[in-house]
Short mmCIF file of C-alpha atoms in Angstrom, two decimals:
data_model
loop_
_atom_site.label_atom_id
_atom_site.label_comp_id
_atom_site.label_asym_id
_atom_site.label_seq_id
_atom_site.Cartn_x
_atom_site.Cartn_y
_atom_site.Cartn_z
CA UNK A 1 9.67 -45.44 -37.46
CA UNK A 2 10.53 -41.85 -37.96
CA UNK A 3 9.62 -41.00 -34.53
CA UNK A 4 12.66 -43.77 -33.52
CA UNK A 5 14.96 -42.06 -36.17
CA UNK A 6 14.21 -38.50 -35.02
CA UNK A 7 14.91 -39.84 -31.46
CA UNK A 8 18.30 -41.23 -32.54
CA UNK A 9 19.43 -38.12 -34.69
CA UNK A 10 18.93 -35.73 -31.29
CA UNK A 11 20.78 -38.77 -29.34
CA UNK A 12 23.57 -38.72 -31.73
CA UNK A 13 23.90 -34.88 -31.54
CA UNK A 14 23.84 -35.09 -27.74
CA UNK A 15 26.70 -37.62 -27.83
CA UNK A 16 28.63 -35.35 -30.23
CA UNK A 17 28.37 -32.43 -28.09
CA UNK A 18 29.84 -34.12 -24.87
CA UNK A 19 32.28 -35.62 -26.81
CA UNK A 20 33.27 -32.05 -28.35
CA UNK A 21 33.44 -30.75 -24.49
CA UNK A 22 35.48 -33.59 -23.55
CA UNK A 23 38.07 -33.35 -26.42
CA UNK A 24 37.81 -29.48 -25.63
CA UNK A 25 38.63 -30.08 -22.22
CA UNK A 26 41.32 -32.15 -22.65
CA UNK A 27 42.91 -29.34 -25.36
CA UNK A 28 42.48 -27.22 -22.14
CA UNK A 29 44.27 -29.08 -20.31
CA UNK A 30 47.18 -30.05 -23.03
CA UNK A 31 47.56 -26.24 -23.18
CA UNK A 32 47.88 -25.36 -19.46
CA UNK A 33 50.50 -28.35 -19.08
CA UNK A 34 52.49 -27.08 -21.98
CA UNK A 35 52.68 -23.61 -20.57
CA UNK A 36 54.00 -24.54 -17.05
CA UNK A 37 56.27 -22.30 -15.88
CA UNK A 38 59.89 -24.31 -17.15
CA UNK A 39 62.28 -24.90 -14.25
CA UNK A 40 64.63 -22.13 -13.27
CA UNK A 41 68.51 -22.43 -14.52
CA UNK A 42 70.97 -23.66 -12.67
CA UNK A 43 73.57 -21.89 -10.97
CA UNK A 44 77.71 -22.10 -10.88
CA UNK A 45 77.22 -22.67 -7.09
CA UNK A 46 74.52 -25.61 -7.42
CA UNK A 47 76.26 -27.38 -10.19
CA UNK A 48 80.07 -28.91 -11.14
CA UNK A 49 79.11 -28.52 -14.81
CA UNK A 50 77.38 -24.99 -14.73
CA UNK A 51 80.51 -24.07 -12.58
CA UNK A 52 83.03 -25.56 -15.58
CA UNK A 53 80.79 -23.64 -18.00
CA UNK A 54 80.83 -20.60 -15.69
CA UNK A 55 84.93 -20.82 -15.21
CA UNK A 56 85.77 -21.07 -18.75
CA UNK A 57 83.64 -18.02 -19.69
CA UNK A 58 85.32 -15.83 -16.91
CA UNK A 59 88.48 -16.82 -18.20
CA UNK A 60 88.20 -16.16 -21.49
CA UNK A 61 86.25 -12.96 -20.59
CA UNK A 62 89.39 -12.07 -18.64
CA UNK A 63 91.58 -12.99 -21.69
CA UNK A 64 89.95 -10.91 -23.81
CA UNK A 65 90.25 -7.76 -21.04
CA UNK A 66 94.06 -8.53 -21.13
CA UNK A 67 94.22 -7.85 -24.70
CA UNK A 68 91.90 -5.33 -25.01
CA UNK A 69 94.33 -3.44 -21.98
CA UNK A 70 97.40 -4.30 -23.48
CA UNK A 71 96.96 -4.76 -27.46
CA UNK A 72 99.68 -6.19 -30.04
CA UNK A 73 99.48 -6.87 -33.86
CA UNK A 74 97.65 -10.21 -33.23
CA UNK A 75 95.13 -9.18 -30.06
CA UNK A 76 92.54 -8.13 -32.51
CA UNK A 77 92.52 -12.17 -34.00
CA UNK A 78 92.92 -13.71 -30.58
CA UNK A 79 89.91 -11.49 -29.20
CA UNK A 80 87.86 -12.60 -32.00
CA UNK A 81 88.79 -15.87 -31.56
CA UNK A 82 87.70 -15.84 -27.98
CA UNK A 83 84.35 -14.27 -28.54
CA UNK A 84 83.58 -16.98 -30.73
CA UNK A 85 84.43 -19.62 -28.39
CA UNK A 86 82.43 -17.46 -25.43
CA UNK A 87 78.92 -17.73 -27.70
CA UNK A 88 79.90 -21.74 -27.78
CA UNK A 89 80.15 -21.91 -24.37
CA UNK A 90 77.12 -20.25 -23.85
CA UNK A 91 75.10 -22.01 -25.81
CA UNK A 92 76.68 -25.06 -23.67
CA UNK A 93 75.59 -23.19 -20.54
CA UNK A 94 71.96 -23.39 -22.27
CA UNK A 95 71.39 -27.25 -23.43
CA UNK A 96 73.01 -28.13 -20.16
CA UNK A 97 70.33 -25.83 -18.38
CA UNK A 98 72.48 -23.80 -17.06
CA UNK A 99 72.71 -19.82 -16.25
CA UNK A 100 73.50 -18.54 -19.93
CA UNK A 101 76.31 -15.83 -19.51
CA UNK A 102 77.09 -16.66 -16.06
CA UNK A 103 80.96 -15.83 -15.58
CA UNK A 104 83.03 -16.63 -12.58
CA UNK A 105 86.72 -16.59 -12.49
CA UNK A 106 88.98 -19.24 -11.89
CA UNK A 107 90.86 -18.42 -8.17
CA UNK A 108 94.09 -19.93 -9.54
CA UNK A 109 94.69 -16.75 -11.26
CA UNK A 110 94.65 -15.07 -7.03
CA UNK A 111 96.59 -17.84 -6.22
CA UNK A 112 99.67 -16.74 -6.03
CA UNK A 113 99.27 -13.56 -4.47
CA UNK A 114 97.18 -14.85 -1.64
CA UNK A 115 100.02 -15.20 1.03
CA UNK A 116 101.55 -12.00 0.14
CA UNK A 117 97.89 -10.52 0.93
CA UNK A 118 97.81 -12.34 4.35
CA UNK A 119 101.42 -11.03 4.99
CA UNK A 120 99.82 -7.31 4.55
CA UNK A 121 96.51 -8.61 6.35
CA UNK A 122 98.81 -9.41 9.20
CA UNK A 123 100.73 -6.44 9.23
CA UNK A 124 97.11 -4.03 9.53
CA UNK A 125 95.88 -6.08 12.01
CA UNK A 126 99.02 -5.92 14.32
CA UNK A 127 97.94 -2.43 14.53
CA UNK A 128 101.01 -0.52 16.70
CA UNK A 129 103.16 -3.16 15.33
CA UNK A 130 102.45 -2.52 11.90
CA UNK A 131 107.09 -1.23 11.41
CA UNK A 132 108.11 -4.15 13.32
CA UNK A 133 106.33 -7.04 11.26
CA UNK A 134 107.56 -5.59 8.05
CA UNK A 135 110.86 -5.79 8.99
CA UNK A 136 110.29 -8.98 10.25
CA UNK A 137 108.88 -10.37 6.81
CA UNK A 138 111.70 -9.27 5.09
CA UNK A 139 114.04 -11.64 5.66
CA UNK A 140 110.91 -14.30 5.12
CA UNK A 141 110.02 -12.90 1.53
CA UNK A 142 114.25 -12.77 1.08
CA UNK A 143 113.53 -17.05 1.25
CA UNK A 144 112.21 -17.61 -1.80
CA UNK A 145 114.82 -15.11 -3.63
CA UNK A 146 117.55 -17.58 -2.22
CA UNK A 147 115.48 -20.51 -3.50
CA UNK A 148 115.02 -18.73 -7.17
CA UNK A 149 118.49 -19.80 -8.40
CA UNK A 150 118.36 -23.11 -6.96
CA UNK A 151 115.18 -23.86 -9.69
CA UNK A 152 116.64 -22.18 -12.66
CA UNK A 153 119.50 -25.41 -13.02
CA UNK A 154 116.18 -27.98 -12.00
CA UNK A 155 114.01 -25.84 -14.89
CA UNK A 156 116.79 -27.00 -17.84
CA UNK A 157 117.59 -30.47 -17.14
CA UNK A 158 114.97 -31.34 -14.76
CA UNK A 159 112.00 -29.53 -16.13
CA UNK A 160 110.14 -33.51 -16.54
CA UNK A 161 107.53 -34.31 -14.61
CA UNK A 162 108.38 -30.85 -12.70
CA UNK A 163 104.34 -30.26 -10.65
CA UNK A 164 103.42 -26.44 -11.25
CA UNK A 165 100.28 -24.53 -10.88
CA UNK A 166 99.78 -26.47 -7.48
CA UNK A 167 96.20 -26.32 -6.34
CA UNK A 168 94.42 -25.08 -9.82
CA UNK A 169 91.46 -26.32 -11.14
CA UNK A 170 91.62 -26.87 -14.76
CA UNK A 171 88.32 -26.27 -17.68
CA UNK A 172 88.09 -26.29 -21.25
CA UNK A 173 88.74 -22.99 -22.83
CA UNK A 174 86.17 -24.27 -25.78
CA UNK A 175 88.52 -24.12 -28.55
CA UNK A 176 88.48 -26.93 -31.32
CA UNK A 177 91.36 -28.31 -32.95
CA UNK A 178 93.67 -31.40 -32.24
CA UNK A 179 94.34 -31.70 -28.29
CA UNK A 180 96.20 -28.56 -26.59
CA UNK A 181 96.53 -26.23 -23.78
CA UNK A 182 96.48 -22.31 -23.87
CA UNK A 183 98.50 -20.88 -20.73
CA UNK A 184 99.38 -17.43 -19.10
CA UNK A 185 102.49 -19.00 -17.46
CA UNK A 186 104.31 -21.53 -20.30
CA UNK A 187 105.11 -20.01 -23.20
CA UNK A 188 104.01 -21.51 -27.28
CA UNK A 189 105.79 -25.45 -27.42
CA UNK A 190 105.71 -26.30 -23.45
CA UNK A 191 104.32 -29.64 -22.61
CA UNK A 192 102.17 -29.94 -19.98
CA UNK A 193 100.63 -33.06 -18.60
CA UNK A 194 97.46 -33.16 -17.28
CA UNK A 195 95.91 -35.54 -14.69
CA UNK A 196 92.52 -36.01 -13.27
CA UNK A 197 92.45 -37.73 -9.74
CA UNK A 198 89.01 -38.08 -10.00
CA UNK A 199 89.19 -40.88 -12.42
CA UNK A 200 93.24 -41.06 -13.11
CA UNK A 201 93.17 -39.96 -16.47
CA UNK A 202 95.66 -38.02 -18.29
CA UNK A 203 96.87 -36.22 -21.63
CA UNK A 204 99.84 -34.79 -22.52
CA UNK A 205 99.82 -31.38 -24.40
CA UNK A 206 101.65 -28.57 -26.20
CA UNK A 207 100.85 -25.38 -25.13
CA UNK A 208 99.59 -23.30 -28.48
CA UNK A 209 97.83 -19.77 -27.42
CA UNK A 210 97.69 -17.59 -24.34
CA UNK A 211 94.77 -17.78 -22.01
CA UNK A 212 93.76 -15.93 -18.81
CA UNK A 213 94.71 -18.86 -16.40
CA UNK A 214 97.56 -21.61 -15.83
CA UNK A 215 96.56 -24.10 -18.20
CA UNK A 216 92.97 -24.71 -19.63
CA UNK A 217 92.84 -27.52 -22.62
CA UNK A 218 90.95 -27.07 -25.34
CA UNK A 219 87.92 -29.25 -26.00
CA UNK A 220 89.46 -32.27 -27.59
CA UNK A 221 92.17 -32.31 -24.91
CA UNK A 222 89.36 -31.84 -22.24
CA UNK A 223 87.77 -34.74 -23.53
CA UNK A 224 90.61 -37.41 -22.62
CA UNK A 225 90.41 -36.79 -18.86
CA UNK A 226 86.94 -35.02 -18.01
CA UNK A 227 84.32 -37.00 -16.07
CA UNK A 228 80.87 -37.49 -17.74
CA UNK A 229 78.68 -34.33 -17.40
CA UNK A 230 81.64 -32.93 -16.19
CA UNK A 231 83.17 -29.33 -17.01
CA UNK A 232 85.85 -28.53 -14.58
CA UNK A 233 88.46 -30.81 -12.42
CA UNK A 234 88.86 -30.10 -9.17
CA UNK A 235 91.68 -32.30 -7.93
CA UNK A 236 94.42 -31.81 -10.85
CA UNK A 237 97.89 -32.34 -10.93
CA UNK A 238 99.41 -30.45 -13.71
CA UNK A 239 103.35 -31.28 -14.48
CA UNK A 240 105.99 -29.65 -17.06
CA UNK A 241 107.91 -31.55 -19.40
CA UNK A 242 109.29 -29.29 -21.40
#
């Protein structure tokens, strides 16, 4: 009998020690899973949200530049204001696993100097023609001083529903607070109305604050026309109505 109980006490042992190599294994293995290698952040160029998250941050970079080159008795409030509402948007950028601190700017702001550049492009490539096409564009760029006056009567009684900032994207500029827009075109109390094509939504808002582009909406006001997962609009029409 205690040659049978001996035998069972070293076959109990045996049993204890492959099952403390298993378990130990299987630790092994719980800790080489758990320190994969996590997957790389995306990129502004390989996603619509990352490039939202990317656009807002360049513009309120940029915003902050402006008043940093040109101060005024309130720049040093508006900059802190901003710098606040970057570290939001980076921390955005991270739980939507994006590239934290990537900044692009949004092109609307080179918008409206783009033909004027292709007018000079034009006139250094004509190369022994270079006099001759800037005399030619002068009566061209004279055009839209004729048409000037003919907007200023439309911009006082027929400023509704006027379309501006034609072919801008619009983001959030990651400011709280009830729905509005911050603008470097439309001064404090315009009202702008924003629509997405993408899904036909719209909001109507007062302009509150200066920004670095045409019109970005704050995040409440982003919120009533942005598509899920969404942090920019690509196809916007943006009108003034007042």
């Amino acid at each position: 009998m205690s040659r049978r109980r001996t035998l069972g006490t070293k076959k109990k042992i045996a049993l204890l020690v492959s099952a403390a190599t298993v378990a130990g294994g299987g630790a092994f293995v719980m800790a080489s899973t758990s320190n994969a290698t996590p997957p790389a952040p995306k990129s502004a160029a390989e996603s619509t949200a990352c490039l939202g998250l990317a656009t807002a941050l360049g513009n309120n970079q940029k915003f902050i530049a402006d008043q940093q080159a040109d101060p005024d008795a309130q720049s040093e409030a508006r900059i802190a204001n901003r710098q606040a509402v970057i570290e939001e948007i980076k921390r955005k950028q991270e739980a939507s696993g994006c590239a934290v601190g990537e900044s692009a700017q949004d092109s609307q702001a080179a918008q409206p100097s783009q033909p004027a550049q292709g007018g000079q492009q034009g006139g250094q490539q004509g190369g022994g023609a270079q006099p001759s096409q800037p005399a030619q564009s002068a009566p061209a760029q004279s055009a839209p001083a004729q048409s000037a006056p003919a907007e200023n009567p439309g911009s006082g009684a027929e400023a509704s529903g006027q379309q501006v900032c034609n072919g801008s994207t619009v983001t959030l500029s990651g400011e709280d607070g009830a729905p509005a827009a911050s603008s470097n075109q439309f001064p404090a109390g315009t009202k702008l109305k924003v629509t997405n094509l993408d899904n036909n939504k719209s909001t109507t808002v007062e302009v509150t604050s200066v920004s670095g582009s045409c019109v970005l909406l704050n995040n409440a006001a982003f919120e009533q026309v942005r598509e899920p997962g969404k942090f920019l609009i690509r196809r916007a029409v943006i009108e003034k109505l007042g």
